PDB file of C-alpha atoms in Angstrom:
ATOM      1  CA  UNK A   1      23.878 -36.093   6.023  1.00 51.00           C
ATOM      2  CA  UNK A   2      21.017 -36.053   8.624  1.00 49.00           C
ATOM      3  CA  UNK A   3      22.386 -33.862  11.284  1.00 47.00           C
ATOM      4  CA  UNK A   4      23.364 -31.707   8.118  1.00 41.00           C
ATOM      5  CA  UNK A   5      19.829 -31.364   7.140  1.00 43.00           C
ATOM      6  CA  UNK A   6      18.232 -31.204  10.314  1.00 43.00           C
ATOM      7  CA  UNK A   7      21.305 -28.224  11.113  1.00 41.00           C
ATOM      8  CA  UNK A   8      19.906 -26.703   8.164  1.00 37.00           C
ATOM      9  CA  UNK A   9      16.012 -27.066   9.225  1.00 40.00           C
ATOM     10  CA  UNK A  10      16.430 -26.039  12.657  1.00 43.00           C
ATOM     11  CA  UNK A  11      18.092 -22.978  11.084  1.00 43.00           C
ATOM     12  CA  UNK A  12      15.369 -22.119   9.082  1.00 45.00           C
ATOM     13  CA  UNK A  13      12.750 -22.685  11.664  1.00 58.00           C
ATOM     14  CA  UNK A  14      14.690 -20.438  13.756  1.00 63.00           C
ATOM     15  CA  UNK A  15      14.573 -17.658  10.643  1.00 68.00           C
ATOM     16  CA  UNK A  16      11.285 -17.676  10.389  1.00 88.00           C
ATOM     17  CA  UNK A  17      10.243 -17.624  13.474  1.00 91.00           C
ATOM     18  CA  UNK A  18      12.577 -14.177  13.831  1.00 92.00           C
ATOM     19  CA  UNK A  19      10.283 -13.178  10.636  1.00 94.00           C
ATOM     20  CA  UNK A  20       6.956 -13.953  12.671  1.00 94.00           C
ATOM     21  CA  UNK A  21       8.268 -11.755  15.331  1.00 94.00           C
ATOM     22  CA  UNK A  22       9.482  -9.064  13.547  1.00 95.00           C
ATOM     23  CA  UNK A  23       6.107  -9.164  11.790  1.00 96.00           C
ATOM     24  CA  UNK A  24       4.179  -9.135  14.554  1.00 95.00           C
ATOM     25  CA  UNK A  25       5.301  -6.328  16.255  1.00 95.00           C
ATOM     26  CA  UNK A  26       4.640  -4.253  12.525  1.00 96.00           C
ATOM     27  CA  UNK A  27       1.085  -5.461  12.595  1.00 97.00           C
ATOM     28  CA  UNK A  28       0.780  -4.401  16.347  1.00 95.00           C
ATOM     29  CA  UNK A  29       2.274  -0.592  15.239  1.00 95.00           C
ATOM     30  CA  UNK A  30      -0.251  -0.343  12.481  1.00 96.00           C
ATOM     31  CA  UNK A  31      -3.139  -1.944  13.976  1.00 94.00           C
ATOM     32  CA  UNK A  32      -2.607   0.762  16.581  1.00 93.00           C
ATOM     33  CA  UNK A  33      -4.563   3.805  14.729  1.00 92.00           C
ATOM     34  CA  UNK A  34      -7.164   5.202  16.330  1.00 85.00           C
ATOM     35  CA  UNK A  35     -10.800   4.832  13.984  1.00 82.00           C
ATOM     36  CA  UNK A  36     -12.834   8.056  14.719  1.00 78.00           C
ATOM     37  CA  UNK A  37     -16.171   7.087  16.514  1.00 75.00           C
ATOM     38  CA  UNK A  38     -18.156   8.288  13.501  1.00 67.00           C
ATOM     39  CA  UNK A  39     -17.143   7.205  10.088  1.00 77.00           C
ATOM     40  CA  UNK A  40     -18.587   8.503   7.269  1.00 78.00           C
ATOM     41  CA  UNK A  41     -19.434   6.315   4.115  1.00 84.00           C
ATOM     42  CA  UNK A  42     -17.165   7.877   1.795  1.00 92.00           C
ATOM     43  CA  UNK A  43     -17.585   6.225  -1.513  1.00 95.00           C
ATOM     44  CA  UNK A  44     -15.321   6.589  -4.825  1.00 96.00           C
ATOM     45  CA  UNK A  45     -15.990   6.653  -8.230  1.00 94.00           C
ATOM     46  CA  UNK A  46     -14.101   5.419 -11.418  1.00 93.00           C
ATOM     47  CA  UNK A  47     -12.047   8.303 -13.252  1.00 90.00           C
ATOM     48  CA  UNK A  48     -14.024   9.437 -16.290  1.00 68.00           C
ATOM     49  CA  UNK A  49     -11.752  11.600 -18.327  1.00 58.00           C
ATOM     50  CA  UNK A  50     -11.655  11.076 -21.931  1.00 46.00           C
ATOM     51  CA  UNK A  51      -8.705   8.771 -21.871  1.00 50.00           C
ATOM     52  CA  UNK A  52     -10.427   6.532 -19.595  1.00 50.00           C
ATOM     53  CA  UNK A  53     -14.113   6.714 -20.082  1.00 47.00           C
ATOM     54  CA  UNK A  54     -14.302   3.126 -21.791  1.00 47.00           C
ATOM     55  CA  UNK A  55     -12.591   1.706 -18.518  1.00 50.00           C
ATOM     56  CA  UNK A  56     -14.712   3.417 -15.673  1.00 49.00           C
ATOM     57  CA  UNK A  57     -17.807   3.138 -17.703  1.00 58.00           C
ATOM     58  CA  UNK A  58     -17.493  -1.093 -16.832  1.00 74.00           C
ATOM     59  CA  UNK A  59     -15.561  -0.474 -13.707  1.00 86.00           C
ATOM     60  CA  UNK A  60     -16.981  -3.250 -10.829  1.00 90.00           C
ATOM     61  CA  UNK A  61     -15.578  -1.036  -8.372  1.00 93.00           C
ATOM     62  CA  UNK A  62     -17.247   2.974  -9.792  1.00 93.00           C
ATOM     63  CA  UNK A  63     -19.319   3.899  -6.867  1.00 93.00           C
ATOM     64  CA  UNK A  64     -17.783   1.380  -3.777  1.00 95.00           C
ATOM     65  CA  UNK A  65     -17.138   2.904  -0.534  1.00 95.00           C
ATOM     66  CA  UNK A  66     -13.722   3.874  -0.344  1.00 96.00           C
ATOM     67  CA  UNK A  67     -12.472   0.670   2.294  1.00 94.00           C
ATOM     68  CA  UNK A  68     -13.941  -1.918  -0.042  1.00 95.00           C
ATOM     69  CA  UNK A  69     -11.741  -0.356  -3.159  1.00 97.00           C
ATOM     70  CA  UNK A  70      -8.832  -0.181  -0.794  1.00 96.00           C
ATOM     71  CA  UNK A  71      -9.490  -4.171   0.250  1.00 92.00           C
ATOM     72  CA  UNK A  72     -10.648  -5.567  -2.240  1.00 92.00           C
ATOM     73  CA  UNK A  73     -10.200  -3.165  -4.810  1.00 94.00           C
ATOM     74  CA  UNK A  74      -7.589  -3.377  -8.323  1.00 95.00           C
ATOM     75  CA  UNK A  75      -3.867  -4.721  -7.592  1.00 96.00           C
ATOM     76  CA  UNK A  76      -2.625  -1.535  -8.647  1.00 97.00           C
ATOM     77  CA  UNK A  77      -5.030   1.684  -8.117  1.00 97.00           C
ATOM     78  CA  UNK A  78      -4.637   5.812  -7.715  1.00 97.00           C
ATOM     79  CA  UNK A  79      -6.890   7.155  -5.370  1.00 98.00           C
ATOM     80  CA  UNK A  80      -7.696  11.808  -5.667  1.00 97.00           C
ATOM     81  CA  UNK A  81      -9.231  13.603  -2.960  1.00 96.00           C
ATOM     82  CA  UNK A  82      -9.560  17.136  -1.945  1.00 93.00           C
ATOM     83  CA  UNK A  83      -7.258  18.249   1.297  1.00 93.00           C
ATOM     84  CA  UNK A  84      -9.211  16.911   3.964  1.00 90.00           C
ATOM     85  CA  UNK A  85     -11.340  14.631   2.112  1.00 91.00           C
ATOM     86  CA  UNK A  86     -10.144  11.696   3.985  1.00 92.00           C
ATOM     87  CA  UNK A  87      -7.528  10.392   2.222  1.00 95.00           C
ATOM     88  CA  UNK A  88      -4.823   9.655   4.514  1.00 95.00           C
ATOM     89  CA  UNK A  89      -7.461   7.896   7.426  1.00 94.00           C
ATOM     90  CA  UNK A  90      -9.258   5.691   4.617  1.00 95.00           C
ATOM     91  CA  UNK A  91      -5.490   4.846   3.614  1.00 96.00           C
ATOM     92  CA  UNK A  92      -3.993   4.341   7.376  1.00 96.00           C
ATOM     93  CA  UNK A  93      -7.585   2.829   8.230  1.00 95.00           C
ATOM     94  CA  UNK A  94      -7.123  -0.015   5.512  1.00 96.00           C
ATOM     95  CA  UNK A  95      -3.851  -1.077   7.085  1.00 97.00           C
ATOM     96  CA  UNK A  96      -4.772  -1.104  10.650  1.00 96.00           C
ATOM     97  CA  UNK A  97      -8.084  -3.653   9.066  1.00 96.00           C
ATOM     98  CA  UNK A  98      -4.951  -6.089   7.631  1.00 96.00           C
ATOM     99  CA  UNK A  99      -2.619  -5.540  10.568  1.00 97.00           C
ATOM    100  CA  UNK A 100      -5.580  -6.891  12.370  1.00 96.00           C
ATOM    101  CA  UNK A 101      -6.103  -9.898  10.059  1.00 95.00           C
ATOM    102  CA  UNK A 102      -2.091 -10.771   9.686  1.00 96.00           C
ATOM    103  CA  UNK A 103      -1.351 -10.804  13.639  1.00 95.00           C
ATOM    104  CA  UNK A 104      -4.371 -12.949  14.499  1.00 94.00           C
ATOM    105  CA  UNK A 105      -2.838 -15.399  11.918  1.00 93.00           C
ATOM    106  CA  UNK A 106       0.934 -15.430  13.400  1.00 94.00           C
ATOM    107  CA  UNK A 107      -0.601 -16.059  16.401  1.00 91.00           C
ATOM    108  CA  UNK A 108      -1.948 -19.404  15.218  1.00 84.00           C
ATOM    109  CA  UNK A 109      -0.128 -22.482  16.255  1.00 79.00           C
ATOM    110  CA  UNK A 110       1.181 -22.659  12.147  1.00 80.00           C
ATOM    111  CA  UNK A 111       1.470 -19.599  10.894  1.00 82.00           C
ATOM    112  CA  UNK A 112       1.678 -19.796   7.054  1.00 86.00           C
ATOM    113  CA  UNK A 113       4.024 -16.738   6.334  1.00 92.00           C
ATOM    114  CA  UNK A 114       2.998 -17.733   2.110  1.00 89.00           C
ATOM    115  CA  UNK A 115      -0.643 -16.332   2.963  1.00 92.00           C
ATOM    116  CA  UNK A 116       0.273 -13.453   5.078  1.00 95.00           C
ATOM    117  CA  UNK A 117      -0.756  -9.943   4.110  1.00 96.00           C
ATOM    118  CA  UNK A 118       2.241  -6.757   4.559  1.00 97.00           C
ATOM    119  CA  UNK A 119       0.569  -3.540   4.960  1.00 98.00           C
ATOM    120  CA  UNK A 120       3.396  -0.858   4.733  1.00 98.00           C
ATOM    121  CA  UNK A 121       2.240   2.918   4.905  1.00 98.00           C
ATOM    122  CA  UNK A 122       5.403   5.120   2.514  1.00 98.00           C
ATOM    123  CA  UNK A 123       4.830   8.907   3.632  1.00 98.00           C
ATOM    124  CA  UNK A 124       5.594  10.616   0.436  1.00 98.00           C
ATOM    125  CA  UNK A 125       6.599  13.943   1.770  1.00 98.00           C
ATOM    126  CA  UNK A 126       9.479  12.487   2.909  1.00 98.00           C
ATOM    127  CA  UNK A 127      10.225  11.224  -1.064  1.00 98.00           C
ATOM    128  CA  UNK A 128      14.060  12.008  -1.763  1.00 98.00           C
ATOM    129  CA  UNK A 129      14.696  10.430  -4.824  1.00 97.00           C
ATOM    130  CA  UNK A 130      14.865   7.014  -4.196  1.00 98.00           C
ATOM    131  CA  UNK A 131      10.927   5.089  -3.821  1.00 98.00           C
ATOM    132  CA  UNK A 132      12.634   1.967  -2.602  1.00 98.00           C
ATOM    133  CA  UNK A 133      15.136   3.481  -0.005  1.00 98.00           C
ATOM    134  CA  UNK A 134      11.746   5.194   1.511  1.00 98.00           C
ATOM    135  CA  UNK A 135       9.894   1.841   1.343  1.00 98.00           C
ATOM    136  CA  UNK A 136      12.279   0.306   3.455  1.00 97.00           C
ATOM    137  CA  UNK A 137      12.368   2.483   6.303  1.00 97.00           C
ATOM    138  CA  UNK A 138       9.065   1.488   6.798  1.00 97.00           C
ATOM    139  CA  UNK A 139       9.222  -2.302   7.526  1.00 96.00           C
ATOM    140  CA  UNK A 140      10.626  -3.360  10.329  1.00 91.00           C
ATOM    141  CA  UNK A 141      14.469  -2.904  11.266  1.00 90.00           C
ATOM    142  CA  UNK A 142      16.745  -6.019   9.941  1.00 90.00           C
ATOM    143  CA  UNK A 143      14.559  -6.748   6.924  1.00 93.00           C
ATOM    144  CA  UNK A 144      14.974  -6.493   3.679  1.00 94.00           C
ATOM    145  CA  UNK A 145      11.909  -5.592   0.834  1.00 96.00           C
ATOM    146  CA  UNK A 146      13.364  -8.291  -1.166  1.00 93.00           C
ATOM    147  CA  UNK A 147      13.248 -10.529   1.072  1.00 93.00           C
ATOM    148  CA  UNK A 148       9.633  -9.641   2.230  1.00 96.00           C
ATOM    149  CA  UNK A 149       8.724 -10.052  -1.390  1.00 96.00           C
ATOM    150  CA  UNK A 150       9.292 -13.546  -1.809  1.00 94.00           C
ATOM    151  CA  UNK A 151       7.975 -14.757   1.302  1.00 95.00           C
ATOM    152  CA  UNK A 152       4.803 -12.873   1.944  1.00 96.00           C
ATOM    153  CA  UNK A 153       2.142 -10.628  -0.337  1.00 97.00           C
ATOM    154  CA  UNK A 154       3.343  -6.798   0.490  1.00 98.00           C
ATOM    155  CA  UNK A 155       0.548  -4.078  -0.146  1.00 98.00           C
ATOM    156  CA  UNK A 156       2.056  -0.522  -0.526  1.00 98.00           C
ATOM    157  CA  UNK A 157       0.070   2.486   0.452  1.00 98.00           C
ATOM    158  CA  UNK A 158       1.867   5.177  -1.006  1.00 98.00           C
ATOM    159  CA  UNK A 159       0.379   8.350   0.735  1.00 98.00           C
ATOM    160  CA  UNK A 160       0.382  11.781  -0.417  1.00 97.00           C
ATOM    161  CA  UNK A 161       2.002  11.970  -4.102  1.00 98.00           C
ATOM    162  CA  UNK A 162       1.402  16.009  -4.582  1.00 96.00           C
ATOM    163  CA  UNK A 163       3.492  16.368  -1.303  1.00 97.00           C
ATOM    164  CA  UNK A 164       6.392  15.147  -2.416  1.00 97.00           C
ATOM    165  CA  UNK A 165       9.163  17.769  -2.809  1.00 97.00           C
ATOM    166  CA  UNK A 166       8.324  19.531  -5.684  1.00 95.00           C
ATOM    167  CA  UNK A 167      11.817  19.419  -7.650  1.00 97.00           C
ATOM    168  CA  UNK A 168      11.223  15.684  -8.398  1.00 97.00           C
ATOM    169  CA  UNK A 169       7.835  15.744 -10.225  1.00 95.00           C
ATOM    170  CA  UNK A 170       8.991  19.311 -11.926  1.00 95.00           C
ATOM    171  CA  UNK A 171      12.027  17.664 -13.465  1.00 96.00           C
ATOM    172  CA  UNK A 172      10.505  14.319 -14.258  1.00 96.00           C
ATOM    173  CA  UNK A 173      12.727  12.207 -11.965  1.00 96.00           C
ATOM    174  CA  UNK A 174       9.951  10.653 -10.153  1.00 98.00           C
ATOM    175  CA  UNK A 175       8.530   8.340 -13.373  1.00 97.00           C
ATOM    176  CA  UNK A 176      11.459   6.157 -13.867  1.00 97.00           C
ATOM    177  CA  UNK A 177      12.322   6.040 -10.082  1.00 98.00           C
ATOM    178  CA  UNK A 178       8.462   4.530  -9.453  1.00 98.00           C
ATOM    179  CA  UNK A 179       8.333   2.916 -12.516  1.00 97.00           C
ATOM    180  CA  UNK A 180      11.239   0.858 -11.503  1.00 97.00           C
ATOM    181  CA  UNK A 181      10.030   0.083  -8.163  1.00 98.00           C
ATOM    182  CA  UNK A 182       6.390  -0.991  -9.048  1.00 97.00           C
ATOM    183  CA  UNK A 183       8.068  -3.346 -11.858  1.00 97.00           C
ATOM    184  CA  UNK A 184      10.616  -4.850  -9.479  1.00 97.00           C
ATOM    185  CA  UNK A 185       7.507  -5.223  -6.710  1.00 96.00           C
ATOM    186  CA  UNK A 186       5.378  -7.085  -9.578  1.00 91.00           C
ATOM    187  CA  UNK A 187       2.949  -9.192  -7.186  1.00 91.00           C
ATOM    188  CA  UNK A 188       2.431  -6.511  -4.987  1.00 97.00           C
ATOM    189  CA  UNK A 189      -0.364  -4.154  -3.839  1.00 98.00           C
ATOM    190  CA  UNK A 190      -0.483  -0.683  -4.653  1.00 98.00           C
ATOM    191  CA  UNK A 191      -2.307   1.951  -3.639  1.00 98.00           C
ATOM    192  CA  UNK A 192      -0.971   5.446  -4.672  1.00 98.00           C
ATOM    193  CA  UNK A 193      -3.201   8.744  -2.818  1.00 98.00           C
ATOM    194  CA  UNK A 194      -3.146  12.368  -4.282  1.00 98.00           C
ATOM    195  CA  UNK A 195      -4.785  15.744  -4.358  1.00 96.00           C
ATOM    196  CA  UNK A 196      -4.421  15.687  -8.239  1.00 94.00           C
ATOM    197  CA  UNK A 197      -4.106  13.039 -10.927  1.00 92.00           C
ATOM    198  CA  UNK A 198      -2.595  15.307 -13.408  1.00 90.00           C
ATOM    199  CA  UNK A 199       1.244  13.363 -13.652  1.00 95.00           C
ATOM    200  CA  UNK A 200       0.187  10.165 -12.367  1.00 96.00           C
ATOM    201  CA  UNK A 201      -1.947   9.739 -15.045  1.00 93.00           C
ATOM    202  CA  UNK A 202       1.628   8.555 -17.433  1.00 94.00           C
ATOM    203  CA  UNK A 203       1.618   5.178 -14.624  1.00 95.00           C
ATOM    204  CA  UNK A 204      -1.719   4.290 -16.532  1.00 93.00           C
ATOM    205  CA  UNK A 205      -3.122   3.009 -13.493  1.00 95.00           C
ATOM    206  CA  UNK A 206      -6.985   3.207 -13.158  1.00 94.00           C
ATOM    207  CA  UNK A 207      -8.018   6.309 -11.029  1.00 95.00           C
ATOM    208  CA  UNK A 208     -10.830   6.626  -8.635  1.00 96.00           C
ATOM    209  CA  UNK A 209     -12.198   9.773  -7.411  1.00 96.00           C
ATOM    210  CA  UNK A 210     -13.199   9.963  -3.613  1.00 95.00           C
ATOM    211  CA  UNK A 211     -16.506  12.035  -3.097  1.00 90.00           C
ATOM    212  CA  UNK A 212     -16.373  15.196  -1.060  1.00 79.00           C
ATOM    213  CA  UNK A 213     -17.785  14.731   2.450  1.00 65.00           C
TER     214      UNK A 213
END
């Protein structure tokens, strides 16, 4: 029964340090992005459309800078921007911060894989139908999301919502499809960018609007 168990523990030490590894090298990718030498403050403030004016009128976070909302902001959040407002650095700039923060920890001597923080970046434009088949081309080759999902927190950055082929928001296909994936992915993080609130809006997810530069 002992050589049994310690069969089994050696195997499971071996798994997860294969998971630190993998990790690692997806915090190194992300943690890669070049920061412009001048950042500007950009700042967001709370949606305040008639269907949510109770809400951003007592919203903590109406008026933050943009990579305080994306850090420490809501669990589940819409950011709007004008083209070029800065949308797609504050997003890629908030996962190079946590790629930072979650390969200094793996490094430790005992890495606690329960405490570690998943940025993953989904490009929207390349949206086909299927949110979780897209999510998992972006984590790192020979994992699985559900696997990811019970062993550390994941936060989604899902970047550039009006760019997604047009067919799937016209015909409705998108809602049930993200729907489906942000239920499944219930403790995790996610961040959802756009030029326009307009359909987002049926996700009922609290909306902040980031200032023009």
């Amino acid at each position: 029964v002992s050589e049994v168990s310690s069969e089994a523990s050696t195997s499971a030490g071996s798994e997860d340090e294969g998971l630190v590894l993998k990790l690692m090298r997806h915090a190194a990718r992300l943690s890669r992005f070049v920061k412009q030498e001048v950042e500007f403050p950009l700042r967001v403030h709370a949606d305040s459309t008639p269907r949510s004016e109770a809400f951003s009128r007592f919203d903590e976070f109406d008026g933050i800078r943009v990579d305080k909302l994306l850090d420490d902001g809501p669990k589940r959040l819409v950011i709007v921007g004008y083209p070029g407002a800065g949308k797609t650095y504050a997003v890629w700039n908030s996962a190079a911060r946590i790629s930072e923060l979650l390969h200094e920890s793996l490094l430790s001597d005992l890495p606690s894989l329960s405490d570690a923080v998943v940025p993953i970046i989904v490009d929207l434009k390349l949206y086909a139908g299927d949110l979780k088949a897209l999510a998992e081309k972006a984590i790192p080759a020979g994992l699985s999301l559900s696997e990811l999902h019970s062993r550390v927190h994941l936060k989604f950055y899902l970047d550039a919502f009006n760019e997604m082929p047009q067919r799937y928001i016209e015909n409705g296909d998108w809602e049930p499809d993200f729907s489906s994936f942000l239920k499944s992915m219930e403790n995790a993080y996610f961040a959802i960018t756009s030029r326009t609130k307009d359909v987002l809006a049926k996700l009922e997810l609290p909306t902040y609007l980031l200032d023009e530069l």
